[in-house]
Coordinates of C-alpha atoms and ligand atoms in Angstrom, one line a residue:
M1 CA 67.5 -83.4 112.5
D2 CA 65.6 -86.4 112.9
K3 CA 68.5 -88.6 112.9
K4 CA 70.2 -86.6 115.6
H5 CA 67.2 -87.6 117.4
R6 CA 67.3 -91.2 116.7
Q7 CA 71.0 -91.2 117.8
L8 CA 70.3 -89.3 121.1
R9 CA 67.3 -91.9 122.1
F10 CA 69.9 -94.5 120.8
S11 CA 72.6 -93.8 123.1
L12 CA 70.2 -93.3 126.3
A13 CA 68.8 -96.7 126.1
Y14 CA 72.4 -98.3 125.3
F15 CA 73.5 -96.3 128.5
F16 CA 70.4 -97.8 130.4
V17 CA 70.9 -101.3 129.7
A18 CA 74.9 -101.0 130.0
L19 CA 74.2 -100.0 133.4
V20 CA 72.0 -102.9 134.1
G21 CA 74.4 -105.2 132.7
M22 CA 77.0 -103.8 134.5
W23 CA 75.3 -104.2 138.1
L24 CA 74.4 -107.8 136.8
F25 CA 77.8 -109.2 136.1
Q26 CA 79.1 -107.5 139.9
V27 CA 76.6 -109.1 141.7
L28 CA 76.4 -112.4 139.7
I29 CA 79.5 -113.3 138.6
F30 CA 82.5 -111.0 139.8
Q31 CA 81.7 -110.4 143.8
P32 CA 81.1 -113.8 144.5
L33 CA 84.2 -114.9 142.1
L34 CA 86.5 -112.5 144.1
I35 CA 84.8 -113.8 147.3
Q36 CA 84.8 -117.5 146.8
A37 CA 83.4 -118.1 150.3
Q38 CA 80.1 -118.4 151.8
E39 CA 79.2 -115.5 154.1
V40 CA 78.1 -115.9 157.7
P41 CA 76.8 -114.5 160.7
Y42 CA 79.8 -112.5 162.9
S43 CA 78.4 -114.5 165.8
Q44 CA 78.8 -117.7 163.9
F45 CA 82.9 -116.9 163.4
R46 CA 83.2 -115.8 166.9
Q47 CA 81.7 -119.1 168.0
D48 CA 83.6 -121.2 165.9
V49 CA 86.9 -119.2 167.1
A50 CA 85.7 -119.9 170.4
K51 CA 85.5 -123.9 169.8
G52 CA 88.7 -123.9 168.6
Y53 CA 87.1 -125.1 164.8
V54 CA 89.6 -122.1 163.2
K55 CA 92.7 -122.6 161.5
E56 CA 93.5 -119.2 159.7
V57 CA 91.8 -116.0 159.3
T58 CA 92.7 -113.3 157.1
L59 CA 91.2 -109.6 158.3
G60 CA 90.6 -107.2 155.9
E61 CA 88.7 -103.6 156.4
E62 CA 85.6 -105.0 155.4
R63 CA 85.6 -108.5 155.3
I64 CA 86.8 -111.3 157.5
F65 CA 87.7 -114.5 155.5
F66 CA 88.4 -117.9 158.1
T67 CA 89.5 -121.4 157.2
L68 CA 87.8 -124.4 159.3
Y69 CA 90.3 -127.3 160.6
D70 CA 89.8 -130.3 158.0
V71 CA 88.9 -133.6 159.8
G72 CA 92.2 -135.8 160.8
E73 CA 94.4 -132.3 160.7
P74 CA 96.7 -131.8 163.1
N75 CA 95.2 -129.7 166.1
A76 CA 91.8 -130.7 164.5
P77 CA 89.6 -130.7 167.6
E78 CA 87.1 -133.8 167.9
D79 CA 84.0 -132.2 167.4
L80 CA 84.8 -130.7 164.4
P81 CA 81.3 -130.3 162.3
A82 CA 81.8 -132.2 159.5
D83 CA 79.6 -130.4 157.0
R84 CA 81.7 -127.5 157.1
A85 CA 85.1 -128.9 158.3
G86 CA 87.7 -127.4 155.9
Y87 CA 86.1 -125.0 154.4
T88 CA 86.5 -120.9 154.0
F89 CA 83.7 -118.5 155.2
N90 CA 83.3 -114.5 154.9
T91 CA 81.7 -112.4 157.6
V92 CA 81.5 -108.7 157.7
T93 CA 83.8 -107.1 160.0
V94 CA 82.7 -105.6 162.8
P95 CA 85.1 -103.0 164.0
E96 CA 83.4 -102.5 167.7
D97 CA 84.7 -105.7 168.6
K98 CA 88.1 -104.8 170.3
T99 CA 88.8 -108.0 171.6
L100 CA 89.2 -110.3 168.1
V101 CA 92.8 -109.9 168.2
Q102 CA 93.6 -110.9 172.0
D103 CA 91.1 -113.7 171.2
L104 CA 92.7 -115.1 168.2
L105 CA 96.1 -115.0 169.9
D106 CA 94.6 -116.9 172.6
A107 CA 93.3 -119.7 170.6
G108 CA 96.6 -120.1 168.6
V109 CA 94.9 -119.0 165.1
Q110 CA 97.0 -118.2 162.7
F111 CA 96.1 -115.0 161.4
R112 CA 96.9 -111.7 159.0
A113 CA 95.6 -108.8 158.3
E114 CA 94.7 -107.5 154.5
P115 CA 96.8 -104.8 153.2
P116 CA 94.5 -101.8 153.5
G117 CA 93.2 -99.9 150.3
N118 CA 93.5 -103.3 148.1
G119 CA 89.6 -103.5 148.4
L120 CA 88.8 -100.2 146.3
L121 CA 91.7 -101.6 143.5
V122 CA 89.6 -104.6 143.2
T123 CA 86.1 -102.9 143.3
L124 CA 87.5 -100.6 140.7
L125 CA 88.4 -103.3 138.5
G126 CA 85.2 -104.9 138.8
W127 CA 83.9 -102.0 137.2
I128 CA 86.3 -101.4 134.6
I129 CA 86.5 -105.0 133.3
P130 CA 82.6 -105.2 132.6
V131 CA 82.2 -101.8 131.0
L132 CA 85.2 -102.4 128.6
P133 CA 83.0 -104.7 126.1
F134 CA 80.2 -102.7 126.5
A135 CA 82.0 -99.3 125.9
L136 CA 83.6 -100.8 122.5
I137 CA 80.3 -102.1 121.1
W138 CA 78.8 -99.0 121.7
Y139 CA 81.8 -96.8 120.0
F140 CA 81.5 -98.9 117.0
L141 CA 77.6 -98.9 117.0
Y142 CA 77.7 -95.1 117.0
K143 CA 80.2 -94.5 114.3
R144 CA 78.5 -96.8 111.9
M145 CA 75.1 -95.0 112.8
G146 CA 77.0 -91.5 112.4
G147 CA 79.5 -91.9 109.6
G148 CA 77.5 -94.1 107.2
Q149 CA 74.6 -92.4 106.6
H150 CA 73.7 -94.8 103.7
I151 CA 72.8 -97.3 106.5
M152 CA 70.1 -94.8 107.7
S153 CA 68.8 -92.7 104.9
F154 CA 68.1 -92.7 101.3
A155 CA 67.9 -89.1 100.4
K156 CA 71.4 -89.0 101.2
S157 CA 73.0 -91.8 99.1
R158 CA 74.5 -89.8 96.9
A159 CA 77.4 -88.9 99.0
R160 CA 78.8 -92.1 99.4
E161 CA 79.5 -92.0 95.6
L162 CA 80.8 -88.0 96.1
T163 CA 83.8 -88.8 98.6
G164 CA 86.9 -88.6 96.6
E165 CA 88.7 -92.3 95.9
L166 CA 92.3 -93.0 96.1
T167 CA 92.6 -94.7 92.8
G168 CA 95.8 -96.7 93.3
V169 CA 95.8 -96.6 89.5
T170 CA 99.5 -95.4 88.4
F171 CA 101.0 -95.3 84.8
K172 CA 102.6 -98.0 85.7
D173 CA 99.1 -99.8 84.4
I174 CA 99.2 -98.0 81.4
G175 CA 100.4 -99.3 78.3
G176 CA 101.4 -97.2 75.1
L177 CA 100.5 -94.0 75.8
E178 CA 104.2 -92.6 76.8
E179 CA 103.2 -89.3 75.3
V180 CA 100.3 -88.7 76.9
E181 CA 101.7 -89.6 80.3
Y182 CA 103.9 -87.0 79.5
E183 CA 101.5 -84.2 78.9
L184 CA 99.8 -84.8 82.3
K185 CA 103.0 -84.7 84.4
E186 CA 102.7 -81.1 84.7
I187 CA 99.3 -81.6 86.5
I188 CA 100.5 -84.1 88.4
E189 CA 103.1 -82.1 89.7
F190 CA 100.4 -78.8 90.4
L191 CA 98.4 -81.2 92.2
K192 CA 101.4 -82.2 94.3
N193 CA 102.1 -79.1 95.5
P194 CA 99.5 -76.4 94.6
E195 CA 101.3 -73.5 96.7
H196 CA 104.2 -73.8 94.9
F197 CA 103.0 -73.1 91.5
T198 CA 101.0 -70.3 92.8
K199 CA 104.1 -68.5 93.9
L200 CA 105.1 -68.4 90.7
G201 CA 102.5 -67.0 89.5
A202 CA 101.4 -70.0 87.0
K203 CA 98.2 -70.7 85.9
L204 CA 97.4 -74.1 84.7
P205 CA 94.5 -74.9 82.5
K206 CA 91.2 -75.9 84.6
G207 CA 90.0 -78.3 82.5
V208 CA 91.7 -81.2 80.5
L209 CA 89.5 -83.1 77.8
L210 CA 90.3 -86.3 76.7
V211 CA 89.5 -87.3 73.3
G212 CA 89.9 -91.0 71.9
P213 CA 88.0 -94.1 70.7
P214 CA 86.3 -96.2 73.2
G215 CA 88.3 -98.4 75.0
T216 CA 91.6 -96.5 74.9
G217 CA 92.5 -95.6 78.0
K218 CA 90.9 -92.6 78.9
T219 CA 88.9 -93.2 81.9
L220 CA 92.4 -95.2 83.3
L221 CA 94.4 -92.1 82.5
A222 CA 92.2 -90.1 84.5
K223 CA 92.7 -92.7 87.6
A224 CA 96.3 -92.8 87.3
T225 CA 96.9 -88.9 87.3
A226 CA 95.0 -88.6 90.5
G227 CA 96.8 -91.9 91.9
E228 CA 100.3 -90.6 90.6
A229 CA 100.0 -87.3 92.4
G230 CA 97.8 -89.0 95.5
V231 CA 94.9 -87.1 95.7
P232 CA 91.0 -87.7 95.6
F233 CA 89.1 -88.5 92.4
F234 CA 85.9 -87.4 92.1
S235 CA 84.0 -89.0 89.3
I236 CA 80.5 -88.9 87.6
S237 CA 79.7 -90.3 84.2
G238 CA 77.4 -88.4 81.7
S239 CA 75.1 -91.3 81.2
D240 CA 74.5 -91.0 84.5
F241 CA 72.8 -87.7 84.3
V242 CA 70.7 -89.5 81.5
E243 CA 68.7 -91.4 83.7
M244 CA 67.9 -88.7 86.2
F245 CA 64.8 -86.9 87.1
V246 CA 64.3 -83.0 86.3
G247 CA 66.3 -81.0 88.2
V248 CA 68.7 -83.4 89.7
G249 CA 71.7 -83.5 87.4
A250 CA 72.2 -79.7 88.0
A251 CA 72.1 -80.5 91.7
R252 CA 74.3 -83.0 91.7
V253 CA 77.0 -80.9 89.7
R254 CA 76.5 -78.5 92.3
D255 CA 77.3 -81.1 94.8
L256 CA 80.5 -82.6 93.0
F257 CA 81.7 -79.4 93.0
E258 CA 80.9 -78.3 96.3
Q259 CA 82.5 -81.8 97.7
A260 CA 85.6 -81.3 95.4
K261 CA 86.8 -77.9 96.6
K262 CA 86.5 -79.4 100.5
K263 CA 88.9 -81.8 99.4
A264 CA 91.3 -79.9 97.3
P265 CA 94.0 -80.4 95.8
C266 CA 91.9 -83.3 94.0
I267 CA 90.2 -84.4 90.2
V268 CA 87.1 -84.2 89.0
F269 CA 86.8 -86.9 86.1
I270 CA 83.4 -86.7 83.9
D271 CA 83.2 -89.5 81.8
E272 CA 81.4 -89.3 78.4
I273 CA 81.1 -85.8 78.8
D274 CA 79.3 -85.4 75.5
T275 CA 76.0 -87.0 77.0
I276 CA 75.8 -83.6 78.7
G277 CA 77.8 -81.4 76.5
Q278 CA 76.4 -81.7 73.5
A279 CA 75.9 -78.8 71.4
R280 CA 72.5 -77.1 72.6
A281 CA 71.7 -75.7 69.0
S282 CA 71.5 -79.5 67.7
A283 CA 69.5 -80.6 70.6
G284 CA 66.2 -80.0 68.2
A285 CA 63.3 -78.1 68.3
L286 CA 61.4 -80.2 70.9
R287 CA 63.3 -79.0 74.0
V288 CA 63.5 -82.2 75.5
N289 CA 66.9 -82.3 76.7
D290 CA 65.9 -79.3 79.0
E291 CA 67.4 -81.3 81.9
R292 CA 70.2 -81.9 80.0
E293 CA 70.8 -78.2 79.4
Q294 CA 70.5 -77.5 82.9
T295 CA 73.6 -79.7 83.7
L296 CA 75.4 -78.3 81.1
N297 CA 74.8 -74.9 82.3
Q298 CA 75.5 -75.7 85.6
L299 CA 78.8 -77.6 84.9
L300 CA 80.0 -74.2 82.9
T301 CA 78.7 -72.1 86.1
E302 CA 80.7 -74.4 88.7
M303 CA 83.8 -74.2 86.4
D304 CA 84.0 -70.6 85.7
G305 CA 83.0 -69.9 89.3
F306 CA 86.7 -71.3 91.2
E307 CA 90.0 -70.0 90.6
P308 CA 92.5 -72.0 88.4
N309 CA 94.8 -72.4 91.2
Q310 CA 92.2 -73.8 93.7
G311 CA 93.5 -77.1 93.3
V312 CA 90.9 -78.7 91.6
V313 CA 91.4 -80.0 88.1
I314 CA 88.9 -81.3 85.7
M315 CA 88.8 -84.0 83.5
A316 CA 86.9 -85.0 81.0
A317 CA 86.6 -87.3 78.7
T318 CA 84.9 -88.1 74.9
N319 CA 84.8 -90.2 72.5
R320 CA 82.8 -87.4 70.1
P321 CA 84.7 -84.0 70.3
D322 CA 83.0 -83.0 67.6
I323 CA 79.2 -82.4 68.8
L324 CA 80.6 -80.7 71.9
D325 CA 79.0 -77.8 72.4
P326 CA 81.7 -74.9 71.5
A327 CA 81.2 -73.6 75.5
L328 CA 82.9 -75.9 76.8
L329 CA 85.9 -75.5 75.0
R330 CA 86.2 -72.1 75.6
P331 CA 89.4 -70.7 77.7
G332 CA 88.9 -71.2 81.3
R333 CA 86.8 -74.3 80.9
F334 CA 88.4 -77.4 78.5
D335 CA 91.0 -75.4 77.5
R336 CA 93.5 -78.4 77.0
Q337 CA 92.8 -81.5 74.6
I338 CA 94.6 -84.3 74.7
Q339 CA 94.2 -87.0 72.2
V340 CA 94.6 -90.9 72.9
S341 CA 94.9 -92.8 70.0
L342 CA 94.7 -96.7 69.4
P343 CA 97.9 -97.9 70.6
T344 CA 100.7 -98.8 68.1
E345 CA 102.3 -102.5 68.1
A346 CA 105.2 -101.8 71.1
G347 CA 101.7 -100.0 72.7
R348 CA 99.9 -103.3 72.4
L349 CA 102.9 -105.8 73.7
Q350 CA 103.2 -103.3 76.7
I351 CA 99.2 -103.4 77.4
L352 CA 99.5 -107.1 76.7
H353 CA 102.1 -107.4 79.3
I354 CA 100.3 -105.4 81.8
H355 CA 97.6 -107.3 81.4
T356 CA 99.3 -111.0 81.3
R357 CA 101.4 -110.0 84.5
E358 CA 99.4 -112.3 86.9
M359 CA 99.0 -115.0 84.5
P360 CA 100.8 -118.5 84.3
L361 CA 102.0 -118.0 81.0
A362 CA 103.0 -120.9 78.9
P363 CA 106.6 -120.9 77.5
D364 CA 105.1 -121.2 73.7
V365 CA 103.2 -117.8 74.6
D366 CA 104.3 -115.6 72.0
L367 CA 103.0 -111.8 72.9
E368 CA 105.0 -110.4 70.4
R369 CA 102.6 -111.8 67.6
L370 CA 99.9 -111.4 69.4
A371 CA 100.7 -107.8 69.5
R372 CA 101.8 -107.7 65.8
I373 CA 98.8 -109.3 64.6
T374 CA 96.0 -106.8 66.4
P375 CA 96.6 -103.7 65.2
G376 CA 93.1 -101.7 65.5
F377 CA 92.6 -103.3 68.7
S378 CA 92.1 -101.1 71.8
G379 CA 93.4 -101.3 75.3
A380 CA 90.1 -102.4 76.2
D381 CA 90.3 -104.9 73.6
L382 CA 93.4 -106.5 74.9
A383 CA 92.7 -106.6 78.3
N384 CA 89.3 -108.3 76.9
L385 CA 91.7 -110.9 74.6
A386 CA 93.9 -111.7 77.8
N387 CA 90.9 -112.1 79.8
E388 CA 89.5 -114.7 77.5
A389 CA 92.5 -116.7 77.1
A390 CA 92.2 -117.1 80.5
L391 CA 89.4 -117.8 80.8
L392 CA 89.3 -120.6 78.2
A393 CA 92.1 -122.1 79.9
T394 CA 90.4 -122.2 83.1
R395 CA 87.8 -124.3 81.0
R396 CA 90.3 -127.1 80.0
N397 CA 91.4 -126.9 83.9
A398 CA 94.9 -126.0 82.8
D399 CA 97.4 -124.3 84.9
Q400 CA 99.0 -122.2 82.5
V401 CA 97.5 -120.3 79.1
T402 CA 98.8 -121.2 76.3
M403 CA 99.0 -119.8 73.1
A404 CA 96.3 -121.6 71.6
D405 CA 94.4 -119.9 74.1
F406 CA 95.1 -116.6 72.7
E407 CA 94.5 -117.6 69.0
R408 CA 91.5 -119.1 70.0
A409 CA 90.2 -115.8 72.5
L410 CA 91.4 -113.5 69.4
E411 CA 89.0 -115.5 67.0
R412 CA 86.2 -115.0 69.0
I413 CA 87.0 -111.5 69.5
V414 CA 87.1 -111.0 65.9
A415 CA 84.8 -112.8 64.7
G416 CA 82.1 -113.5 67.8
L417 CA 81.2 -116.1 69.5
Q418 CA 81.6 -119.5 67.3
R419 CA 78.3 -121.1 67.2
N420 CA 77.2 -124.4 65.2
V421 CA 74.3 -124.1 63.3
P422 CA 74.8 -126.7 60.6
L423 CA 74.6 -125.5 56.8
R424 CA 72.7 -127.4 54.1
D425 CA 75.2 -128.5 52.0
E426 CA 74.5 -126.0 48.7
V427 CA 75.0 -123.1 51.7
R428 CA 78.5 -125.1 52.9
R429 CA 79.6 -125.0 49.0
R430 CA 78.6 -121.4 48.4
V431 CA 80.2 -119.9 51.8
A432 CA 83.3 -122.0 50.9
Y433 CA 83.6 -121.1 47.4
H434 CA 82.6 -117.1 48.8
E435 CA 85.3 -117.3 51.6
G436 CA 87.8 -118.6 49.6
G437 CA 87.2 -116.0 46.5
H438 CA 88.1 -113.5 49.6
A439 CA 91.3 -115.3 50.5
L440 CA 92.8 -116.2 47.2
V441 CA 92.3 -112.4 45.8
A442 CA 93.8 -111.4 49.2
A443 CA 96.6 -113.8 48.9
L444 CA 97.3 -113.1 45.0
Q445 CA 97.7 -109.1 45.4
P446 CA 101.0 -107.8 46.7
D447 CA 99.8 -105.0 48.8
T448 CA 97.1 -106.7 51.0
P449 CA 97.6 -107.7 54.6
P450 CA 98.4 -111.5 54.4
V451 CA 95.1 -114.0 55.1
H452 CA 95.7 -115.1 58.9
K453 CA 93.0 -117.9 58.6
V454 CA 89.6 -118.6 56.6
S455 CA 86.4 -120.1 58.4
I456 CA 82.8 -121.6 57.0
I457 CA 82.0 -121.7 61.0
P458 CA 79.0 -119.2 61.3
T459 CA 79.6 -116.6 63.5
A460 CA 77.2 -115.6 66.4
K461 CA 77.0 -112.0 64.3
G462 CA 74.8 -113.9 61.8
A463 CA 78.1 -114.0 59.2
L464 CA 78.0 -117.3 57.5
G465 CA 82.0 -117.5 57.7
F466 CA 85.1 -115.1 57.8
T467 CA 88.4 -114.3 56.4
L468 CA 90.8 -112.7 58.7
Q469 CA 93.7 -110.8 57.6
M470 CA 96.4 -109.4 59.9
P471 CA 98.1 -106.6 58.6
E472 CA 101.9 -107.0 59.6
E473 CA 102.5 -103.5 60.8
D474 CA 100.7 -100.5 61.5
Q475 CA 99.3 -98.3 58.9
Y476 CA 99.3 -94.6 58.9
L477 CA 99.1 -93.8 55.4
I478 CA 97.6 -96.5 52.7
S479 CA 97.9 -95.7 48.7
E480 CA 95.3 -95.5 46.3
N481 CA 96.5 -99.1 45.0
E482 CA 96.4 -100.4 48.2
L483 CA 92.9 -98.9 48.3
R484 CA 91.9 -100.6 45.4
Q485 CA 93.3 -103.6 46.4
R486 CA 91.1 -103.7 49.3
I487 CA 88.3 -103.7 47.4
A488 CA 88.9 -106.6 45.3
V489 CA 89.3 -108.7 48.1
L490 CA 86.1 -107.4 49.2
L491 CA 84.3 -108.1 46.1
G492 CA 86.2 -111.5 45.9
G493 CA 83.5 -113.5 47.4
R494 CA 80.9 -112.1 45.0
A495 CA 83.2 -113.0 42.4
A496 CA 83.9 -116.5 43.5
E497 CA 80.1 -117.0 43.8
L498 CA 79.6 -115.8 39.9
L499 CA 82.3 -117.6 38.2
I500 CA 81.2 -120.7 40.2
F501 CA 77.0 -120.4 40.6
S502 CA 77.2 -117.9 37.6
E503 CA 74.8 -116.0 39.7
P504 CA 75.1 -113.4 42.8
S505 CA 73.8 -114.3 46.4
T506 CA 72.9 -112.0 49.4
G507 CA 75.6 -113.3 51.4
A508 CA 77.8 -110.5 49.6
A509 CA 75.7 -107.5 50.8
D510 CA 77.8 -106.6 54.0
D511 CA 80.9 -106.9 51.4
L512 CA 79.2 -104.7 48.7
Q513 CA 78.6 -102.2 52.2
K514 CA 82.5 -101.8 53.0
A515 CA 83.6 -101.8 49.5
T516 CA 81.2 -98.6 48.5
Q517 CA 82.6 -97.0 51.4
I518 CA 85.9 -97.2 50.7
A519 CA 85.3 -96.1 46.9
R520 CA 83.3 -93.4 48.4
R521 CA 85.7 -91.8 50.7
M522 CA 88.4 -92.7 48.2
V523 CA 86.4 -90.0 45.6
T524 CA 84.9 -87.8 47.9
E525 CA 87.6 -87.2 50.9
F526 CA 91.0 -88.3 49.2
G527 CA 90.7 -87.0 45.5
M528 CA 91.6 -90.4 44.2
A529 CA 88.9 -89.7 41.2
E530 CA 90.5 -88.6 38.0
A531 CA 86.9 -86.9 36.9
L532 CA 86.4 -84.9 39.9
G533 CA 90.1 -84.0 40.8
P534 CA 91.6 -83.5 44.2
V535 CA 89.0 -81.6 45.9
R536 CA 86.9 -82.6 49.2
Y537 CA 83.3 -83.1 48.7
V538 CA 82.3 -84.0 52.3
A539 CA 81.0 -81.5 54.7
D540 CA 83.2 -80.9 57.9
A541 CA 80.9 -80.8 60.7
G542 CA 81.2 -84.0 62.5
A543 CA 81.7 -86.1 59.3
N544 CA 83.6 -89.2 59.2
Y545 CA 84.8 -89.2 62.8
L546 CA 84.7 -92.9 63.8
G547 CA 83.3 -94.2 61.0
E548 CA 79.9 -92.0 60.7
Q549 CA 77.5 -91.8 57.3
L550 CA 79.3 -89.0 55.2
M551 CA 77.4 -86.2 54.2
L552 CA 78.3 -84.7 51.1
R553 CA 78.7 -80.6 51.0
P554 CA 75.3 -79.0 50.7
E555 CA 76.3 -76.7 48.1
I556 CA 77.3 -79.6 45.6
S557 CA 75.5 -79.7 42.2
P558 CA 73.4 -82.5 41.7
Q559 CA 75.6 -82.9 38.3
T560 CA 78.8 -83.2 40.4
Q561 CA 76.6 -85.7 42.9
A562 CA 76.0 -88.1 39.9
Q563 CA 79.6 -87.9 38.9
I564 CA 80.5 -88.9 42.2
D565 CA 78.0 -92.0 42.4
E566 CA 79.5 -92.7 38.6
A567 CA 83.0 -92.6 39.6
V568 CA 82.5 -94.6 43.0
R569 CA 80.7 -97.1 41.0
R570 CA 83.7 -97.2 38.5
L571 CA 85.9 -98.1 41.3
V572 CA 83.9 -101.0 42.9
E573 CA 83.4 -102.1 39.1
E574 CA 86.9 -102.1 38.2
A575 CA 87.7 -104.0 41.4
Q576 CA 85.1 -106.6 40.8
E577 CA 87.0 -107.4 37.4
T578 CA 90.4 -107.5 38.9
A579 CA 88.9 -109.9 41.2
L580 CA 87.3 -111.8 38.4
G581 CA 90.6 -112.0 36.8
L582 CA 92.6 -113.0 39.1
L583 CA 90.0 -116.0 40.2
R584 CA 89.8 -117.3 36.2
E585 CA 93.6 -117.7 36.3
H586 CA 93.7 -119.7 39.8
M587 CA 90.8 -121.9 39.2
E588 CA 92.2 -124.9 40.6
A589 CA 93.3 -123.3 43.6
L590 CA 89.8 -121.9 44.0
H591 CA 88.4 -125.1 43.8
E592 CA 91.1 -127.0 46.3
V593 CA 90.5 -124.3 48.9
A594 CA 86.9 -124.6 48.7
E595 CA 87.3 -128.1 48.9
T596 CA 89.1 -127.9 51.8
L597 CA 87.0 -125.6 53.4
Q598 CA 84.4 -127.7 53.2
Q599 CA 86.1 -130.7 54.9
N600 CA 87.3 -128.8 57.5
E601 CA 85.7 -125.8 58.0
V602 CA 88.9 -124.0 58.7
I603 CA 91.9 -122.9 56.5
H604 CA 95.0 -121.2 57.5
G605 CA 97.0 -118.7 55.6
E606 CA 100.1 -121.4 55.0
E607 CA 97.4 -124.0 53.5
I608 CA 96.3 -121.3 51.0
Q609 CA 100.3 -120.1 50.1
H610 CA 100.7 -124.2 50.0
I611 CA 98.0 -124.5 47.3
L612 CA 98.8 -121.7 45.2
E613 CA 102.2 -123.0 45.0
K614 CA 101.2 -126.0 43.8
Y615 CA 99.4 -125.2 41.3
T616 CA 101.5 -122.0 39.9
H617 CA 104.5 -125.1 39.3
D618 CA 102.5 -126.4 37.2
Ligands
ADP1 P1 88.1 -95.5 77.7 O1 87.8 -94.9 79.2 O2 89.0 -94.6 76.9 O3 86.8 -96.0 77.0 P2 88.9 -97.2 79.8 O4 90.0 -96.4 80.5 O5 87.7 -97.3 80.3 O6 88.7 -96.9 78.1 O7 89.4 -98.7 79.6 C1 89.1 -100.2 79.7 C2 89.5 -100.8 80.1 O8 90.3 -101.3 79.3 C3 90.9 -100.2 81.2 O9 90.2 -100.8 82.2 C4 91.9 -101.4 81.3 O10 91.6 -102.4 81.4 C5 92.0 -101.6 79.6 N1 92.9 -100.6 79.0 C6 92.5 -99.5 78.2 N2 93.7 -99.0 77.6 C7 94.7 -99.4 78.2 C8 95.8 -99.0 78.4 N3 96.6 -98.0 77.4 N4 97.0 -100.0 79.0 C9 96.6 -100.5 79.9 N5 95.2 -100.8 79.7 C10 94.1 -100.3 78.9
MG2 MG1 85.5 -95.2 80.0
ZN3 ZN1 82.3 -111.9 52.1

């Protein structure tokens, strides 16, 4: 209401200013411009005619314009007043003067009349020209005030976010998710033409849940679905709600759906739905999550509150489907789940192509190779890789992005940013043997991925060095033997330290953690320990999704637990023996790799292969 008032007051004030402005324009600029002549009394005009000073006359309905002879012109009288000679003057017409025409004829003055009506047109023009700019300014000001409430008031600011967005993203911007795109085709068809679906009585799922690890393109997919269908995209993120004051979350959900229904067909996208949709029971005793619960309830109410064919499709994304409240997954809510997984090699290549579309690539850039050596990378990681490479090239002031840029970018992403903390010589020596140990154990076993690069440059994440292994293909299945070899590689660092320095160091803690985790999964999930048999010992709910802590089933006896611990220990110990054995056999190679590392800080896979070949020939 207040806003209306202010707008009205603004309009009135503006109108007044504009009126005064137009009047000033008329009086000061337009009229004088039009007349361009000094006004004199009618009597003066008559005298000038009588004295024969006047050369030309234009008789208008309102005004008479007359020009005097200039000095020296033919027929100019002798007594021409010098200060007025040659000038044009005007005077107001006196209609009562019936003898004017006769007098002009008698005096031999050239004269003509102005066509009638012209004066009105000119006057009109004189008003329209100045009004136009004022009107335009007024229009734009008014529009800004009326349309953009966010300028005027805070309270309504969320309205801006609630106007659906036309994303402009399409499936062309997504790589490696053809199957998912195919599943979404039907929804796109529906959004494009809801009436058609309604006519045939088809029912579409109200809610589609996109499930997958972070960075795999779930948000992108939702936007592209809207983009492909050409419908507005309303989005909110679950994490937005977390920051909100009590009661706002639920109100916001209500607003969102209200807006969306008005704009149907459209897509409502709820990102990170797990933050509001966590199972209510697991929220804990203290009911601190009242707000979240209200929001969730509102969401459920809204979802139940409209017909499936109303043209609103709700999409949501999560990487934690296991913790979602089961109420969300009931029929009529998010009853369709679509799995979005990490890209395969072909997918990675497509994604790299998409994200290097606008980059000037040097001819040596081999995207196929990059796709091959980046298993486990998500779409976001690959986008990041391309961007880092471009940044590195920019920093070099180069005009093309080269393969070297991509390789450095890759190292950065894998190992964190390189930092130059000089290590004491003993520490460097130990790190060199440790990393050399990993590298050789990896290179000496048949089923481990080849070593790409070993470095003893400390990383930002606190590691003193790293060994980079690049699998040559994506692995969907891993055999027991391969897992054992992986554990051996992880223990290669510690084994080398034991052989050279006769004691372990803290440097292997991370390796041991990873090795133990693999061994534990082998025993409890994959049935790979003889003593325990092909039985799953891990609790089902929520376990191991995205590398979470493994929980054993509660009913497992203490004896079995002890057996599990024993089996895990045996696996890791056996792996350590394997590593020790391999390194003992290739001591010279280990020394040389460690030497090279201390000198150059880095050693590549081919060099290690070279060193190994050198000593096996003897
Ligand atoms: P999620 O929502 O699954 O966490 P996003 O959709 O937010 O992932 O992805 C983040 C960014 O990573 C995207 O904006 C895009 O640049 C890139 N990206 C992720 N997946 C893909 C893909 N399949 N194709 C192309 N780019 C992708
Ligand atoms: Mg996302
Ligand atoms: Zn290590």
